Amino acid sequence: MVKLSPRIKFILVTVDELLLVPLLIMGAYYFLPELVPFTIVATIVGAILFVAAKYHLIYDSLKEGTDFQYDLPGTRCKVIETITATSGKVKVGAEIWDARSDNGEILKGTEVVIVSRERLKVQVKPWHGVTN
């Protein structure tokens, strides 16, 4: 898989929207030729504002690395389905994750701490006021 820089990714996800600029100008030239100068200025200013807003909103999500939301080890959560070595579920914030425990059965309603994460499953242990 080719690794792209965040800047290249941003350009790739933005270029298709910017192709609308010449289409708007050509449409104005064809249908309202007297408004072409206004259309050119308004379209270019709008495109600049659009790119700036989009950059501000999505650029950080294009960077490589872990997202802070998924740096789960040490996070406390509540068991919503009894956890065993092979099954169970916990609620982490607003998300529900599959969970496993090597510490025996952990009953629904128990507060636990996440020890590790592997793909979409978390390994948990009972929380006793200390996360270490």
PDB file of C-alpha atoms in Angstrom:
ATOM      1  CA  MET A   1       0.000   0.000   0.000  1.00  0.00           C
ATOM      2  CA  VAL A   2       1.304   3.445  -0.919  1.00  0.00           C
ATOM      3  CA  LYS A   3       1.735   5.844   1.999  1.00  0.00           C
ATOM      4  CA  LEU A   4       0.602   9.350   1.119  1.00  0.00           C
ATOM      5  CA  SER A   5       1.310  12.490   3.084  1.00  0.00           C
ATOM      6  CA  PRO A   6      -1.687  14.223   4.673  1.00  0.00           C
ATOM      7  CA  ARG A   7      -1.257  17.127   2.239  1.00  0.00           C
ATOM      8  CA  ILE A   8      -1.504  14.816  -0.808  1.00  0.00           C
ATOM      9  CA  LYS A   9      -4.536  13.068   0.707  1.00  0.00           C
ATOM     10  CA  PHE A  10      -6.194  16.452   1.245  1.00  0.00           C
ATOM     11  CA  ILE A  11      -5.559  17.472  -2.359  1.00  0.00           C
ATOM     12  CA  LEU A  12      -6.988  14.180  -3.629  1.00  0.00           C
ATOM     13  CA  VAL A  13     -10.201  14.488  -1.612  1.00  0.00           C
ATOM     14  CA  THR A  14     -10.656  18.167  -2.554  1.00  0.00           C
ATOM     15  CA  VAL A  15      -9.803  18.327  -6.257  1.00  0.00           C
ATOM     16  CA  ASP A  16     -13.140  16.936  -7.454  1.00  0.00           C
ATOM     17  CA  GLU A  17     -15.082  19.710  -5.696  1.00  0.00           C
ATOM     18  CA  LEU A  18     -12.781  22.328  -7.198  1.00  0.00           C
ATOM     19  CA  LEU A  19     -13.586  21.054 -10.689  1.00  0.00           C
ATOM     20  CA  LEU A  20     -16.980  22.693 -10.197  1.00  0.00           C
ATOM     21  CA  VAL A  21     -15.373  26.168 -10.402  1.00  0.00           C
ATOM     22  CA  PRO A  22     -14.807  26.144 -14.188  1.00  0.00           C
ATOM     23  CA  LEU A  23     -18.231  24.548 -14.693  1.00  0.00           C
ATOM     24  CA  LEU A  24     -19.919  27.396 -12.811  1.00  0.00           C
ATOM     25  CA  ILE A  25     -17.992  29.997 -14.798  1.00  0.00           C
ATOM     26  CA  MET A  26     -18.862  28.303 -18.120  1.00  0.00           C
ATOM     27  CA  GLY A  27     -22.519  28.093 -17.070  1.00  0.00           C
ATOM     28  CA  ALA A  28     -22.562  31.798 -16.259  1.00  0.00           C
ATOM     29  CA  TYR A  29     -20.856  32.598 -19.568  1.00  0.00           C
ATOM     30  CA  TYR A  30     -23.492  30.630 -21.467  1.00  0.00           C
ATOM     31  CA  PHE A  31     -26.649  31.641 -19.550  1.00  0.00           C
ATOM     32  CA  LEU A  32     -25.821  35.057 -18.015  1.00  0.00           C
ATOM     33  CA  PRO A  33     -22.860  36.566 -19.858  1.00  0.00           C
ATOM     34  CA  GLU A  34     -23.354  39.948 -18.173  1.00  0.00           C
ATOM     35  CA  LEU A  35     -22.667  38.341 -14.768  1.00  0.00           C
ATOM     36  CA  VAL A  36     -19.429  36.567 -15.736  1.00  0.00           C
ATOM     37  CA  PRO A  37     -17.082  38.969 -13.869  1.00  0.00           C
ATOM     38  CA  PHE A  38     -19.185  38.710 -10.695  1.00  0.00           C
ATOM     39  CA  THR A  39     -19.457  34.925 -11.099  1.00  0.00           C
ATOM     40  CA  ILE A  40     -15.687  34.547 -11.486  1.00  0.00           C
ATOM     41  CA  VAL A  41     -14.938  36.565  -8.348  1.00  0.00           C
ATOM     42  CA  ALA A  42     -17.714  34.969  -6.266  1.00  0.00           C
ATOM     43  CA  THR A  43     -16.791  31.444  -7.362  1.00  0.00           C
ATOM     44  CA  ILE A  44     -13.083  31.884  -6.643  1.00  0.00           C
ATOM     45  CA  VAL A  45     -13.732  33.482  -3.236  1.00  0.00           C
ATOM     46  CA  GLY A  46     -16.216  30.705  -2.436  1.00  0.00           C
ATOM     47  CA  ALA A  47     -13.706  28.044  -3.482  1.00  0.00           C
ATOM     48  CA  ILE A  48     -11.001  29.578  -1.276  1.00  0.00           C
ATOM     49  CA  LEU A  49     -13.363  29.677   1.720  1.00  0.00           C
ATOM     50  CA  PHE A  50     -14.470  26.104   1.012  1.00  0.00           C
ATOM     51  CA  VAL A  51     -10.884  24.796   0.862  1.00  0.00           C
ATOM     52  CA  ALA A  52      -9.925  26.679   4.042  1.00  0.00           C
ATOM     53  CA  ALA A  53     -12.936  25.333   5.962  1.00  0.00           C
ATOM     54  CA  LYS A  54     -12.415  21.797   4.678  1.00  0.00           C
ATOM     55  CA  TYR A  55      -8.711  21.939   5.549  1.00  0.00           C
ATOM     56  CA  HIS A  56      -9.520  23.080   9.077  1.00  0.00           C
ATOM     57  CA  LEU A  57     -12.137  20.347   9.553  1.00  0.00           C
ATOM     58  CA  ILE A  58     -10.482  17.252   8.062  1.00  0.00           C
ATOM     59  CA  TYR A  59      -6.704  17.725   7.829  1.00  0.00           C
ATOM     60  CA  ASP A  60      -5.959  16.187  11.248  1.00  0.00           C
ATOM     61  CA  SER A  61      -7.970  13.083  10.387  1.00  0.00           C
ATOM     62  CA  LEU A  62      -5.720  12.464   7.367  1.00  0.00           C
ATOM     63  CA  LYS A  63      -2.582  12.120   9.492  1.00  0.00           C
ATOM     64  CA  GLU A  64      -1.182   8.683  10.237  1.00  0.00           C
ATOM     65  CA  GLY A  65      -1.070   7.346  13.737  1.00  0.00           C
ATOM     66  CA  THR A  66      -3.541   6.413  16.373  1.00  0.00           C
ATOM     67  CA  ASP A  67      -6.583   8.471  17.016  1.00  0.00           C
ATOM     68  CA  PHE A  68      -6.872   9.534  20.642  1.00  0.00           C
ATOM     69  CA  GLN A  69     -10.311   7.918  20.803  1.00  0.00           C
ATOM     70  CA  TYR A  70      -8.780   4.510  20.201  1.00  0.00           C
ATOM     71  CA  ASP A  71      -5.891   4.776  22.653  1.00  0.00           C
ATOM     72  CA  LEU A  72      -8.006   2.716  24.991  1.00  0.00           C
ATOM     73  CA  PRO A  73      -5.637   1.031  27.487  1.00  0.00           C
ATOM     74  CA  GLY A  74      -6.247   2.551  30.909  1.00  0.00           C
ATOM     75  CA  THR A  75      -9.784   3.683  30.044  1.00  0.00           C
ATOM     76  CA  ARG A  76     -12.507   2.799  32.534  1.00  0.00           C
ATOM     77  CA  CYS A  77     -15.792   1.452  31.209  1.00  0.00           C
ATOM     78  CA  LYS A  78     -18.883  -0.459  32.293  1.00  0.00           C
ATOM     79  CA  VAL A  79     -19.744  -4.073  31.501  1.00  0.00           C
ATOM     80  CA  ILE A  80     -23.080  -4.294  29.656  1.00  0.00           C
ATOM     81  CA  GLU A  81     -22.940  -8.033  28.931  1.00  0.00           C
ATOM     82  CA  THR A  82     -21.183 -10.487  31.252  1.00  0.00           C
ATOM     83  CA  ILE A  83     -17.558 -10.931  30.191  1.00  0.00           C
ATOM     84  CA  THR A  84     -15.768 -14.272  29.965  1.00  0.00           C
ATOM     85  CA  ALA A  85     -12.583 -15.413  28.248  1.00  0.00           C
ATOM     86  CA  THR A  86     -14.539 -15.771  24.985  1.00  0.00           C
ATOM     87  CA  SER A  87     -17.358 -13.207  25.001  1.00  0.00           C
ATOM     88  CA  GLY A  88     -18.803 -10.079  26.555  1.00  0.00           C
ATOM     89  CA  LYS A  89     -19.411  -6.395  25.883  1.00  0.00           C
ATOM     90  CA  VAL A  90     -18.432  -3.098  27.470  1.00  0.00           C
ATOM     91  CA  LYS A  91     -19.617   0.449  26.890  1.00  0.00           C
ATOM     92  CA  VAL A  92     -16.768   2.904  26.319  1.00  0.00           C
ATOM     93  CA  GLY A  93     -18.203   6.400  26.106  1.00  0.00           C
ATOM     94  CA  ALA A  94     -20.988   6.087  23.525  1.00  0.00           C
ATOM     95  CA  GLU A  95     -19.471   3.024  21.834  1.00  0.00           C
ATOM     96  CA  ILE A  96     -20.013  -0.658  22.570  1.00  0.00           C
ATOM     97  CA  TRP A  97     -16.944  -2.907  22.260  1.00  0.00           C
ATOM     98  CA  ASP A  98     -16.523  -6.677  22.342  1.00  0.00           C
ATOM     99  CA  ALA A  99     -14.563  -7.553  25.468  1.00  0.00           C
ATOM    100  CA  ARG A 100     -12.635 -10.499  26.897  1.00  0.00           C
ATOM    101  CA  SER A 101     -11.110 -11.173  30.305  1.00  0.00           C
ATOM    102  CA  ASP A 102      -8.462 -13.573  31.558  1.00  0.00           C
ATOM    103  CA  ASN A 103      -9.540 -12.785  35.145  1.00  0.00           C
ATOM    104  CA  GLY A 104     -12.567 -15.085  35.097  1.00  0.00           C
ATOM    105  CA  GLU A 105     -16.163 -14.002  34.669  1.00  0.00           C
ATOM    106  CA  ILE A 106     -16.989 -10.302  35.137  1.00  0.00           C
ATOM    107  CA  LEU A 107     -20.669  -9.582  35.732  1.00  0.00           C
ATOM    108  CA  LYS A 108     -22.866  -7.003  34.017  1.00  0.00           C
ATOM    109  CA  GLY A 109     -22.691  -3.583  35.701  1.00  0.00           C
ATOM    110  CA  THR A 110     -19.114  -4.015  36.936  1.00  0.00           C
ATOM    111  CA  GLU A 111     -16.677  -1.188  36.296  1.00  0.00           C
ATOM    112  CA  VAL A 112     -13.584  -2.404  34.437  1.00  0.00           C
ATOM    113  CA  VAL A 113     -10.413  -0.956  32.982  1.00  0.00           C
ATOM    114  CA  ILE A 114      -9.138  -1.728  29.488  1.00  0.00           C
ATOM    115  CA  VAL A 115      -5.785  -3.513  29.479  1.00  0.00           C
ATOM    116  CA  SER A 116      -5.271  -3.763  25.711  1.00  0.00           C
ATOM    117  CA  ARG A 117      -7.042  -3.586  22.365  1.00  0.00           C
ATOM    118  CA  GLU A 118      -6.723  -5.888  19.389  1.00  0.00           C
ATOM    119  CA  ARG A 119      -8.736  -4.750  16.386  1.00  0.00           C
ATOM    120  CA  LEU A 120     -12.330  -4.441  17.615  1.00  0.00           C
ATOM    121  CA  LYS A 121     -11.923  -6.382  20.859  1.00  0.00           C
ATOM    122  CA  VAL A 122     -10.657  -5.114  24.183  1.00  0.00           C
ATOM    123  CA  GLN A 123      -9.056  -7.051  27.009  1.00  0.00           C
ATOM    124  CA  VAL A 124     -10.325  -5.871  30.403  1.00  0.00           C
ATOM    125  CA  LYS A 125      -9.828  -6.464  34.113  1.00  0.00           C
ATOM    126  CA  PRO A 126     -11.935  -5.370  37.082  1.00  0.00           C
ATOM    127  CA  TRP A 127     -11.231  -1.823  38.214  1.00  0.00           C
ATOM    128  CA  HIS A 128     -10.325  -1.428  41.883  1.00  0.00           C
ATOM    129  CA  GLY A 129      -9.460   2.269  41.928  1.00  0.00           C
ATOM    130  CA  VAL A 130      -5.994   1.735  40.431  1.00  0.00           C
ATOM    131  CA  THR A 131      -5.322   1.491  36.685  1.00  0.00           C
ATOM    132  CA  ASN A 132      -1.854  -0.132  36.953  1.00  0.00           C
TER     133      ASN A 132
END
